[in-house]
mmCIF file with all atom_site columns, C-alpha atoms in Angstrom:
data_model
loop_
_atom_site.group_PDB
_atom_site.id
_atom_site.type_symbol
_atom_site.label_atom_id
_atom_site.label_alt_id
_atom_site.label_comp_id
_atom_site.label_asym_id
_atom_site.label_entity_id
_atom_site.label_seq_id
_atom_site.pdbx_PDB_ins_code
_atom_site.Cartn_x
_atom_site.Cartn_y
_atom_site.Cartn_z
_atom_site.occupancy
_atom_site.B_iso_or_equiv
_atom_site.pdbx_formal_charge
_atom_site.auth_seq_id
_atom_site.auth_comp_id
_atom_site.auth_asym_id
_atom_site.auth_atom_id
_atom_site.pdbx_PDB_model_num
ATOM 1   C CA . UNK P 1 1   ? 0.000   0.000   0.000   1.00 0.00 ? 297 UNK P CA 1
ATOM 2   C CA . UNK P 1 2   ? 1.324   3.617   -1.071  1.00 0.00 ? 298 UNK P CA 1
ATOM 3   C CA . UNK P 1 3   ? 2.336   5.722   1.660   1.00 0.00 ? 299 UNK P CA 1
ATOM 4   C CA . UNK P 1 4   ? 1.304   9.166   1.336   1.00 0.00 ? 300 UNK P CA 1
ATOM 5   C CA . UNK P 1 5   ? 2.301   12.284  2.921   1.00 0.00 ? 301 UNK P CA 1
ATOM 6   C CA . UNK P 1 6   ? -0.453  14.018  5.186   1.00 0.00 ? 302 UNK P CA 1
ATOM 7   C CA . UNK P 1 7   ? -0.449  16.988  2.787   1.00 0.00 ? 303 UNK P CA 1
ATOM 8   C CA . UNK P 1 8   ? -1.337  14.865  0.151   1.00 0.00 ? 304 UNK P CA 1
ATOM 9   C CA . UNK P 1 9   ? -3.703  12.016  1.653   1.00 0.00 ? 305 UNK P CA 1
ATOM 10  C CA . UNK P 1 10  ? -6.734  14.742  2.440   1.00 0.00 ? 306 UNK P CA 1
ATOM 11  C CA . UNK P 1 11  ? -6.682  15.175  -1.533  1.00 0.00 ? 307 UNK P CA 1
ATOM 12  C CA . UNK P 1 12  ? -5.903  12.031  -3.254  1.00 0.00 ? 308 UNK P CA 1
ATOM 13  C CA . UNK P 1 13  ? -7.588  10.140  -0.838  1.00 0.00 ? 309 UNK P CA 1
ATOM 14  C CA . UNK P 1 14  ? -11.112 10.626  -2.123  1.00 0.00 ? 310 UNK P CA 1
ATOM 15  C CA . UNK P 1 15  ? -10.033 10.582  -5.568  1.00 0.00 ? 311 UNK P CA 1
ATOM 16  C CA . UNK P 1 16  ? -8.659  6.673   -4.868  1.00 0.00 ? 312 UNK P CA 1
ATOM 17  C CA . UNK P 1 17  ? -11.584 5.794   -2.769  1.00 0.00 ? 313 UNK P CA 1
ATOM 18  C CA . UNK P 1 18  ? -14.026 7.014   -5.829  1.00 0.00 ? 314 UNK P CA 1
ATOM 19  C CA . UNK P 1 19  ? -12.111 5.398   -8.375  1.00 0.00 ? 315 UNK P CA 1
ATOM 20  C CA . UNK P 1 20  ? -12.396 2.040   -6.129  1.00 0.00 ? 316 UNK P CA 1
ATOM 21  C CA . UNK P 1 21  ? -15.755 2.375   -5.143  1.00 0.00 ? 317 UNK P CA 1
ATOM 22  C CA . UNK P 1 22  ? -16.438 2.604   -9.406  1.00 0.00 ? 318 UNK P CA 1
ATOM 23  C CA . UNK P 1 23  ? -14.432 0.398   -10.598 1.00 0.00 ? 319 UNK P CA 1
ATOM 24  C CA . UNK P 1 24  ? -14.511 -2.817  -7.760  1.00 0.00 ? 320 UNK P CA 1
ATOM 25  C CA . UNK P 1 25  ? -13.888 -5.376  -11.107 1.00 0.00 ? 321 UNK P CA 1
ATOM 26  C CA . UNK P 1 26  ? -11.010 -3.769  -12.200 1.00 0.00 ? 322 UNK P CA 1
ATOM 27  C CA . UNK P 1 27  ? -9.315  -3.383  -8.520  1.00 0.00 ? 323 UNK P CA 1
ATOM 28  C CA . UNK P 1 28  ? -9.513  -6.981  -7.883  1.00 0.00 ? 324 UNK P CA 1
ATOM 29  C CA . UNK P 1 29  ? -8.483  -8.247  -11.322 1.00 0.00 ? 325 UNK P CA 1
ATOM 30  C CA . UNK P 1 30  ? -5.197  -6.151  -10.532 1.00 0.00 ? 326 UNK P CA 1
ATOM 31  C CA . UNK P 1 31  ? -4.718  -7.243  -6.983  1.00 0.00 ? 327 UNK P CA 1
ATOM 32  C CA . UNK P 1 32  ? -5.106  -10.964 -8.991  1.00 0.00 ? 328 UNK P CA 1
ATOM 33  C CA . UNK P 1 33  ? -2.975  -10.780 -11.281 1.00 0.00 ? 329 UNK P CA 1
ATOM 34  C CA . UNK P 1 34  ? -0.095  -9.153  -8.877  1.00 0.00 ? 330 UNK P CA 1
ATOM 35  C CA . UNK P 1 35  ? -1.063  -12.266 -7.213  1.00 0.00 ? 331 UNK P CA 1
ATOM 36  C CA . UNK P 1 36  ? -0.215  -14.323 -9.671  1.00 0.00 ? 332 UNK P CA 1
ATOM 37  C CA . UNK P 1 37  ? 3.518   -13.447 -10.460 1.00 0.00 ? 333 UNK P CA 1
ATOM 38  C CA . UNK P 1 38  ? 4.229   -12.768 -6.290  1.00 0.00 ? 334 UNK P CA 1
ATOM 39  C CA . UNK P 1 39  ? 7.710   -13.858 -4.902  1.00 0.00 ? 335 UNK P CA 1
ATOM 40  C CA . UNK P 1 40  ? 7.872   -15.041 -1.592  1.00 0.00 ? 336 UNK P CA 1
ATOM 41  C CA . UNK P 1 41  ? 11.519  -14.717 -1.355  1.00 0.00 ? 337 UNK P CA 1
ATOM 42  C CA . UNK P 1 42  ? 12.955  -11.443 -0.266  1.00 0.00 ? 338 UNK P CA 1
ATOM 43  C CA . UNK P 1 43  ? 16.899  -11.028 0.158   1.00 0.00 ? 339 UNK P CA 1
ATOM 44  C CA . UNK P 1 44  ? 18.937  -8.988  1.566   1.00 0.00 ? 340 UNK P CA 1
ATOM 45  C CA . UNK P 1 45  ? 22.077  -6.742  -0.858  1.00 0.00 ? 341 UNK P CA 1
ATOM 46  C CA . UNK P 1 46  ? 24.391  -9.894  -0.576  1.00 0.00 ? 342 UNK P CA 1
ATOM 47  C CA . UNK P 1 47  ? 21.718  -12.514 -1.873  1.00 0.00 ? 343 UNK P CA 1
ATOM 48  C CA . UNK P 1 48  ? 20.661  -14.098 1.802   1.00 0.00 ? 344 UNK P CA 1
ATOM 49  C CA . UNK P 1 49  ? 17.627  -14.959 2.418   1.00 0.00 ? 345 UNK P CA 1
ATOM 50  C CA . UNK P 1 50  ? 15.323  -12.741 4.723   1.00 0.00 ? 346 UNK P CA 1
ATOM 51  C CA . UNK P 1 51  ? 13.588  -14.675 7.480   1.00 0.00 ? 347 UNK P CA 1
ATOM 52  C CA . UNK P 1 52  ? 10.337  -15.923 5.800   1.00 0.00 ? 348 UNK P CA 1
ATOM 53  C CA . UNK P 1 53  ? 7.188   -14.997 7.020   1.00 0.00 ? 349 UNK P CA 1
ATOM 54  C CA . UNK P 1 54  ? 3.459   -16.084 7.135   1.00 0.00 ? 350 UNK P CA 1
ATOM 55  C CA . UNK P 1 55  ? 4.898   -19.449 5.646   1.00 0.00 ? 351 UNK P CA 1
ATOM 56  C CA . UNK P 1 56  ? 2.428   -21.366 8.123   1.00 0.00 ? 352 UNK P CA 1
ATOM 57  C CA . UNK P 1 57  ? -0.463  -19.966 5.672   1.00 0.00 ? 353 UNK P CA 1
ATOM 58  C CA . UNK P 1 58  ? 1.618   -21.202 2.570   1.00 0.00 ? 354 UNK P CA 1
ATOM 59  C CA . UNK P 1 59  ? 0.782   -24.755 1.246   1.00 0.00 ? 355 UNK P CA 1
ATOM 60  C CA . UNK P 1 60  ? 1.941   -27.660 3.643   1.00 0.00 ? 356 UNK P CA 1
ATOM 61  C CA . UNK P 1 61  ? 3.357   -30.798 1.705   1.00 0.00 ? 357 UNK P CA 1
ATOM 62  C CA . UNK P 1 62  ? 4.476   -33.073 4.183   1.00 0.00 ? 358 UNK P CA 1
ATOM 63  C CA . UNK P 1 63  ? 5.881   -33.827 7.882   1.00 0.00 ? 359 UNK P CA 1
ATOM 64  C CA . UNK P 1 64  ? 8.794   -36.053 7.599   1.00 0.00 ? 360 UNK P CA 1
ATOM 65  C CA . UNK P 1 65  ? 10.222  -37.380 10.897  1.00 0.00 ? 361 UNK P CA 1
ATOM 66  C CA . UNK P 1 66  ? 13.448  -38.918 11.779  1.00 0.00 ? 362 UNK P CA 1
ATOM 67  C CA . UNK P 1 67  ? 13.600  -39.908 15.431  1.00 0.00 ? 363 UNK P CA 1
ATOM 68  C CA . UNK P 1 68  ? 16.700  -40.101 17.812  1.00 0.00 ? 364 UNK P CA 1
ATOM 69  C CA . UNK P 1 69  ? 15.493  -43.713 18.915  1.00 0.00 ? 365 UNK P CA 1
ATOM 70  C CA . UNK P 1 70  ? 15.482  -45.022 15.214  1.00 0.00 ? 366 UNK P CA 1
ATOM 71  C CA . UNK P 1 71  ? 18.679  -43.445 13.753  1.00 0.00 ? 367 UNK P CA 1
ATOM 72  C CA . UNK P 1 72  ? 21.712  -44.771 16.424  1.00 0.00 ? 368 UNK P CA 1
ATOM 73  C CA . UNK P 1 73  ? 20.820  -41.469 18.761  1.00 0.00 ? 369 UNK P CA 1
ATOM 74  C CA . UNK P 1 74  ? 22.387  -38.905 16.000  1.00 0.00 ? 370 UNK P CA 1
ATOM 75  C CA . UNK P 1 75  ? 20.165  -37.897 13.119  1.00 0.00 ? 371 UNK P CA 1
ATOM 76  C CA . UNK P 1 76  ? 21.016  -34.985 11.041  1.00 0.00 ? 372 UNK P CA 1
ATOM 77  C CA . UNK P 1 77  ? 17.295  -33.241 12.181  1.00 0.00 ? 373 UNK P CA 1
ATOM 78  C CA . UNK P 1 78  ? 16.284  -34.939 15.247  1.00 0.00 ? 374 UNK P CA 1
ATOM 79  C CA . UNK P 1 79  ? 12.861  -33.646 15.026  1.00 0.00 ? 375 UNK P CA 1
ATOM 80  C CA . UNK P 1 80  ? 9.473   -33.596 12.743  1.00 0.00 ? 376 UNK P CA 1
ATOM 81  C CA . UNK P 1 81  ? 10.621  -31.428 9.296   1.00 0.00 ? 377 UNK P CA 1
ATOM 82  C CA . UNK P 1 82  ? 6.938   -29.276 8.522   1.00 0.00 ? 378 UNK P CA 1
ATOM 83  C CA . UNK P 1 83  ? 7.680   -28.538 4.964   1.00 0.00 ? 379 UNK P CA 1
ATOM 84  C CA . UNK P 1 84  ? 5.947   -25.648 3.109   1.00 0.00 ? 380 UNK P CA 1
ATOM 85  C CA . UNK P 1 85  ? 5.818   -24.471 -0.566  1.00 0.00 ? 381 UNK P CA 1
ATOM 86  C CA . UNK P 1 86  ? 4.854   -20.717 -1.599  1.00 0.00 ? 382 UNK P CA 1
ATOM 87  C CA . UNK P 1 87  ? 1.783   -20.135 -2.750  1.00 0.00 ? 383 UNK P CA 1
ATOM 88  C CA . UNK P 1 88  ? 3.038   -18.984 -6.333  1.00 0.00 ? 384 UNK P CA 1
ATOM 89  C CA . UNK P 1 89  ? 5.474   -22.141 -6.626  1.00 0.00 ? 385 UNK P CA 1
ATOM 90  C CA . UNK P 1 90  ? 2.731   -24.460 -5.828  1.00 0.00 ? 386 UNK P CA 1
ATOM 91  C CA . UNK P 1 91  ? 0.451   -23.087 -8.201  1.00 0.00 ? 387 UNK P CA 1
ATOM 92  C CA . UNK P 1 92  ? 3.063   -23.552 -11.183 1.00 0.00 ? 388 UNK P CA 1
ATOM 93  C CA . UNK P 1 93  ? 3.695   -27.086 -9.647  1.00 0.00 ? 389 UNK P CA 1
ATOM 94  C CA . UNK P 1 94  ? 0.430   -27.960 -10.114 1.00 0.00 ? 390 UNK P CA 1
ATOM 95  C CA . UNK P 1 95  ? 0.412   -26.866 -14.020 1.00 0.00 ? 391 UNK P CA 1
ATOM 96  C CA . UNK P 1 96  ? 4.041   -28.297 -14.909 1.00 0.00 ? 392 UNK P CA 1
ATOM 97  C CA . UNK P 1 97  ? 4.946   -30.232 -12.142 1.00 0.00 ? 393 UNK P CA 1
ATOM 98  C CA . UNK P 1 98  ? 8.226   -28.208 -12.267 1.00 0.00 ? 394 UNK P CA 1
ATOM 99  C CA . UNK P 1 99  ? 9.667   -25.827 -9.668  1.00 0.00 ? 395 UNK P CA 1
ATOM 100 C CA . UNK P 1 100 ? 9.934   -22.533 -10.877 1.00 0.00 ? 396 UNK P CA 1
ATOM 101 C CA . UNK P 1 101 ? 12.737  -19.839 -10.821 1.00 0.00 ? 397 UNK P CA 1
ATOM 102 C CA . UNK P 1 102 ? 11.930  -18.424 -7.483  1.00 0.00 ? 398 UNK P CA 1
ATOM 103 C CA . UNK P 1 103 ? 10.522  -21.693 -5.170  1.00 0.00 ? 399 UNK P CA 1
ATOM 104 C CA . UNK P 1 104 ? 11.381  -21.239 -2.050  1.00 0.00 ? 400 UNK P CA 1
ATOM 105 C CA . UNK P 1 105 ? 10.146  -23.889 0.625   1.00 0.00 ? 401 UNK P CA 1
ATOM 106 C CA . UNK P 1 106 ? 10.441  -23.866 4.628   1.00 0.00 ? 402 UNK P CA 1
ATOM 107 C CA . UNK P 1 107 ? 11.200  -26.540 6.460   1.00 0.00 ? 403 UNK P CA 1
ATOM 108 C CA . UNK P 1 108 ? 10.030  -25.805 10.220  1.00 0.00 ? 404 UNK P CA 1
ATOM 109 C CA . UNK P 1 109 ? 11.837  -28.408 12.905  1.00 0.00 ? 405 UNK P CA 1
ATOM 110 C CA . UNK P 1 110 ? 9.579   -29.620 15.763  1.00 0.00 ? 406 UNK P CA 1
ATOM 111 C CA . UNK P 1 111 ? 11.400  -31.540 17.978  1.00 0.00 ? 407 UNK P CA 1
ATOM 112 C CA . UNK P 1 112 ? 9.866   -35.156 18.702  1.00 0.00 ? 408 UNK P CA 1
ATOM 113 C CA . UNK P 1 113 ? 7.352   -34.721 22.320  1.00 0.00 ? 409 UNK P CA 1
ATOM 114 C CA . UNK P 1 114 ? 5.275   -37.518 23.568  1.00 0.00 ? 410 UNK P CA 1
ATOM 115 C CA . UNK P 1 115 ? 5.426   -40.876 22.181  1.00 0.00 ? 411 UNK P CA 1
ATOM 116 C CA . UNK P 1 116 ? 1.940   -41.669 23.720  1.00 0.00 ? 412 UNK P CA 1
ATOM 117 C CA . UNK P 1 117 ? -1.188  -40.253 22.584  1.00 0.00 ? 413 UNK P CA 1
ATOM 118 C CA . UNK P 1 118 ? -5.067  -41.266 23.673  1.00 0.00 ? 414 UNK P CA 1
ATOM 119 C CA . UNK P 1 119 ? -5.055  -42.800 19.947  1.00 0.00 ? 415 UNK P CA 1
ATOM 120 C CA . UNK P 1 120 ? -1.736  -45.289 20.906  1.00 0.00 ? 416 UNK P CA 1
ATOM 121 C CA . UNK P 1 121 ? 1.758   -44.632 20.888  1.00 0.00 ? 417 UNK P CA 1
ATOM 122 C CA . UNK P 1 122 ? 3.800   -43.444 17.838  1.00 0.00 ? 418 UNK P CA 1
ATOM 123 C CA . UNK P 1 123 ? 5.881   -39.523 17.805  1.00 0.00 ? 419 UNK P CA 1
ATOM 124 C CA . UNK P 1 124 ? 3.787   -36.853 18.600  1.00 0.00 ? 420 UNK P CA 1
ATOM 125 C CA . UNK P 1 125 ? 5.480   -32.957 17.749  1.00 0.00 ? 421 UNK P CA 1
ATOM 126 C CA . UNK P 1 126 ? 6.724   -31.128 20.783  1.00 0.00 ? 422 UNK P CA 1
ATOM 127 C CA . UNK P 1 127 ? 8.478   -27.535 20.222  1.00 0.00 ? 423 UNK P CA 1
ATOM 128 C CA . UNK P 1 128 ? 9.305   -25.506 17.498  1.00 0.00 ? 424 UNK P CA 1
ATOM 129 C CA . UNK P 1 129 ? 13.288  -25.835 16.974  1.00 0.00 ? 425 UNK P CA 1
ATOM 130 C CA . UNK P 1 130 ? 14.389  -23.697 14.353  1.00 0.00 ? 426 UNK P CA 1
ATOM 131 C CA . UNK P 1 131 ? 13.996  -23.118 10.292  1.00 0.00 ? 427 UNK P CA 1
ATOM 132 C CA . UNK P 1 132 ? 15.455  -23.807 7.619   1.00 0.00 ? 428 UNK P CA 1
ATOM 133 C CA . UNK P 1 133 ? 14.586  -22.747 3.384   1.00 0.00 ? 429 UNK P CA 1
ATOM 134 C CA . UNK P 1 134 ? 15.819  -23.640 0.027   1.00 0.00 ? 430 UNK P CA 1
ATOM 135 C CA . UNK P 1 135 ? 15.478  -21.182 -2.635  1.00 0.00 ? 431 UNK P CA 1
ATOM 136 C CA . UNK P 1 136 ? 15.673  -21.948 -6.503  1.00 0.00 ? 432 UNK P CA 1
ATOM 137 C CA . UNK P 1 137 ? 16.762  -18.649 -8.506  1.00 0.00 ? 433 UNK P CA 1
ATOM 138 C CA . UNK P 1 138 ? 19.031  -18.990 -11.555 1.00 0.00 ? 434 UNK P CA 1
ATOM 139 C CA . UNK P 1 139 ? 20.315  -15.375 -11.777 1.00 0.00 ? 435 UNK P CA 1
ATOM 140 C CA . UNK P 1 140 ? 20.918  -15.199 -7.550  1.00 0.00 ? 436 UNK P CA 1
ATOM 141 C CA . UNK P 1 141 ? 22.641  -18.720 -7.204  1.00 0.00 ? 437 UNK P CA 1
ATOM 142 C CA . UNK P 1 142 ? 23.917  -19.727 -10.483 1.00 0.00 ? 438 UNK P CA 1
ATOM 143 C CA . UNK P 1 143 ? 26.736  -21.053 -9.368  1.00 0.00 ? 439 UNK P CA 1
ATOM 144 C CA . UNK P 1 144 ? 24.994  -23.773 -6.800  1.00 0.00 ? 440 UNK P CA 1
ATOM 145 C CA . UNK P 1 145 ? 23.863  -27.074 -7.698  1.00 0.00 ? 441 UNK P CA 1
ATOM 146 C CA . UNK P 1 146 ? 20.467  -26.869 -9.682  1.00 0.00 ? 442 UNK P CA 1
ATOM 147 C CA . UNK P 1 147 ? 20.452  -23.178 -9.013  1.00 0.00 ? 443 UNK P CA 1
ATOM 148 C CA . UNK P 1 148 ? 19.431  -24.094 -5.303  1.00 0.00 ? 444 UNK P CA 1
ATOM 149 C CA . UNK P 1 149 ? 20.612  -22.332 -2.109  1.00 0.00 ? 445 UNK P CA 1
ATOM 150 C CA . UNK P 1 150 ? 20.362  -23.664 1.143   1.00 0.00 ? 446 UNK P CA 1
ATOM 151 C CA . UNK P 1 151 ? 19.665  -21.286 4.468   1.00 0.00 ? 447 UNK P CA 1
ATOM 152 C CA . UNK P 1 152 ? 19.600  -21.889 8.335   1.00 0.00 ? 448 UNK P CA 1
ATOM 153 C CA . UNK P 1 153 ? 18.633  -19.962 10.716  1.00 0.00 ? 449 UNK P CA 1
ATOM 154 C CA . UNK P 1 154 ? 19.615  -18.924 14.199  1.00 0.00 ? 450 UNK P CA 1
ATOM 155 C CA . UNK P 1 155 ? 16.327  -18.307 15.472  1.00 0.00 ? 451 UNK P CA 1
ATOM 156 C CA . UNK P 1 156 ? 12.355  -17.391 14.515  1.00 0.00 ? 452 UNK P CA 1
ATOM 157 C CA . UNK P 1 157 ? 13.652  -13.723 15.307  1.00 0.00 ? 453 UNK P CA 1
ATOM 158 C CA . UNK P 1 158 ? 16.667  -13.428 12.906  1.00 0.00 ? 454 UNK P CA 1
ATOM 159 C CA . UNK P 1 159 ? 16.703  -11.169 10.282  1.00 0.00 ? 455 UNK P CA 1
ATOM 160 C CA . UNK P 1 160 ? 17.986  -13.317 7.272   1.00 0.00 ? 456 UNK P CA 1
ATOM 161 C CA . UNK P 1 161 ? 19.446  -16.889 6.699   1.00 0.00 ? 457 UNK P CA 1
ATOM 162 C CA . UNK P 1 162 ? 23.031  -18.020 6.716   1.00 0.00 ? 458 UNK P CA 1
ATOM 163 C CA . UNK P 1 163 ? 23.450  -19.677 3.213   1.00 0.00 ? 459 UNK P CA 1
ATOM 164 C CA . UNK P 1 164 ? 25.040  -23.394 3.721   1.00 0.00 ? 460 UNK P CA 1
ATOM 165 C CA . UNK P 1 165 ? 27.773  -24.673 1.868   1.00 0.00 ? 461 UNK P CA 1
ATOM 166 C CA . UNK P 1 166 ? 27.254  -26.690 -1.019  1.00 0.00 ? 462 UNK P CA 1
ATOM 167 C CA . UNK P 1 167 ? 28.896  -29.869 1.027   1.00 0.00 ? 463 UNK P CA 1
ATOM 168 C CA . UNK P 1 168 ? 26.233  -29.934 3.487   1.00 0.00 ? 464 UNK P CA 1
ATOM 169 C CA . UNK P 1 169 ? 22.758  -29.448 1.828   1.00 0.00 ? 465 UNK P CA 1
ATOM 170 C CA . UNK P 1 170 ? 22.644  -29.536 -1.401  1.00 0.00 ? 466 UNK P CA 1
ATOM 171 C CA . UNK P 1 171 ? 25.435  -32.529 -1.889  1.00 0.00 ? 467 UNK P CA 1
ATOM 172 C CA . UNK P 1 172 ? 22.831  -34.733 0.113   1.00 0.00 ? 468 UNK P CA 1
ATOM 173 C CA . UNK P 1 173 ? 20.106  -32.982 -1.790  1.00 0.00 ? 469 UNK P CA 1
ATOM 174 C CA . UNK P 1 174 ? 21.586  -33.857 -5.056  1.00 0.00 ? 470 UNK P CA 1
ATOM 175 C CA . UNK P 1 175 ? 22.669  -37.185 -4.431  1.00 0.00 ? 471 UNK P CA 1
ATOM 176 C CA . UNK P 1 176 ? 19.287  -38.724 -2.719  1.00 0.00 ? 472 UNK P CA 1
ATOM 177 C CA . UNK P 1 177 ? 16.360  -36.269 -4.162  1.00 0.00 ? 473 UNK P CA 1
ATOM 178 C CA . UNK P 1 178 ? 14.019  -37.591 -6.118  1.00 0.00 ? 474 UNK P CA 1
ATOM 179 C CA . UNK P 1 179 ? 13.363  -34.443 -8.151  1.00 0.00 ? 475 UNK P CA 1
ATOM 180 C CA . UNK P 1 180 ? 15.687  -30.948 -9.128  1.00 0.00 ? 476 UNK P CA 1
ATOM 181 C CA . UNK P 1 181 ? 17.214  -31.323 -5.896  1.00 0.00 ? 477 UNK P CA 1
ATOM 182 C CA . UNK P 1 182 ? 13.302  -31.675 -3.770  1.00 0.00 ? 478 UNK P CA 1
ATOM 183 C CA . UNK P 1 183 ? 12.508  -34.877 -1.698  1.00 0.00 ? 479 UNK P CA 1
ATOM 184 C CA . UNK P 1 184 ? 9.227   -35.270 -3.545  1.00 0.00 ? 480 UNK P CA 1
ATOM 185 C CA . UNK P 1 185 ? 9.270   -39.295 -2.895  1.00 0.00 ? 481 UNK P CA 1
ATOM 186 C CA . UNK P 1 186 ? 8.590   -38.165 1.154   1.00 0.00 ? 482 UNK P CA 1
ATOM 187 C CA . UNK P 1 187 ? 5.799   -35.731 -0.237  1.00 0.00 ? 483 UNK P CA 1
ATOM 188 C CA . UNK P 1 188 ? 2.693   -36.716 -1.323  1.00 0.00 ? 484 UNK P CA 1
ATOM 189 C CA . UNK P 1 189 ? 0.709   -33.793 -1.677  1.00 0.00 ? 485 UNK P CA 1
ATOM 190 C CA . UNK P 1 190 ? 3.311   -32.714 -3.549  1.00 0.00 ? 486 UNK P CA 1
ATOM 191 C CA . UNK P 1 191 ? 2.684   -36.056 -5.997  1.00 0.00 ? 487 UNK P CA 1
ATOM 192 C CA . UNK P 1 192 ? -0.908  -36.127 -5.965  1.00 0.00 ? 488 UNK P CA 1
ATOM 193 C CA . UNK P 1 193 ? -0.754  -32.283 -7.626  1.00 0.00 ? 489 UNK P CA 1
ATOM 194 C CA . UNK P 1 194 ? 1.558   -33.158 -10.092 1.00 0.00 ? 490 UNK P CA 1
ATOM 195 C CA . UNK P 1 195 ? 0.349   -33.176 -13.441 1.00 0.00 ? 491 UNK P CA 1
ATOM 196 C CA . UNK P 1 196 ? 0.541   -36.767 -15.517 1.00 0.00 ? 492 UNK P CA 1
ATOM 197 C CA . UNK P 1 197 ? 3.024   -36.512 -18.001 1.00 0.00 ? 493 UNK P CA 1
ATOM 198 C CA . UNK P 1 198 ? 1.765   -38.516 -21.230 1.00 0.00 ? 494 UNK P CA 1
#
């Protein structure tokens, strides 16, 4: 939303409200399309990633888990991986089954709480640990496999990601994803929206 100067609000701002209140079709067919071609990832001068937010109302794909008690006590990610999509990405997922210039998905870590529940036992998710995102842009990271950079985070409250390097992420990524560098054989929804190539 523009910002206006007090000097000016008192006489634009009726002009704007008439031309909304005359032309409601038109307003929302722009907000749309702006909608349409909206990147979720922000960065900073030196190409890291901003802290994401909102990305609990982006799409949810999947909920991976990898327990202490089932990996020898030392996992990578102890905890319950909540893994988002942006809205934008998902929708040109859903039409190519590709991911775009510009996907950028969250993985939240909840650490592993109870292992009892009323419904039986199993992992249930306890705290929020930490972030981290993946971000494909060609022009930002060509220089990282499949144009992918990895970030962590220090906390919720930090201002922007600290980009991995390419031996810790994206060497795993590369080597074990089942798509451009995405573990799309742990996501489902991700699956089920894919378009059937014939």
């Amino acid at each position: 939303m523009l910002q206006f100067k007090k000097t000016l609000l008192g006489g634009i701002a009726p002009v704007l409200l008439s031309i909304a209140l005359a032309s409601p079709v038109i307003a929302s067919d722009a907000h749309h399309a702006h909608g349409k071609d909206h990147n979720f990832g922000h960065f900073t001068k030196d190409n890291l990633l901003l802290t994401p937010k909102d990305y609990r109302e982006w799409i949810f794909v999947g909920a991976p888990v990898t327990p202490k008690d089932m990996n020898d006590g030392k996992p990578a990610f102890p905890e319950f991986h909540n893994v988002y999509i942006d809205p934008t990405s998902w929708n040109h997922w859903k039409k190519t089954g590709e991911f775009r210039d510009g996907t950028v998905i969250v993985k939240e870590l909840t650490s592993v709480g109870s292992k009892e529940a009323a419904s039986g036992n199993g992992y249930f998710p306890g705290e929020f640990n930490g972030i981290a995102a993946m971000v494909k842009d060609s022009k930002r990271f060509s220089d990282k496999p499949g144009n992918w950079a990895f970030f962590g985070f220090e906390s919720y409250d930090a201002k922007q990601g600290i980009i991995q390097a390419d031996d810790a992420c994206a060497a795993c990524h590369k080597a074990n994803a089942a798509q451009d560098m995405v573990f799309t054989q742990y996501y489902p929804v991700l699956r089920a929206a894919q378009p059937s190539k014939k």
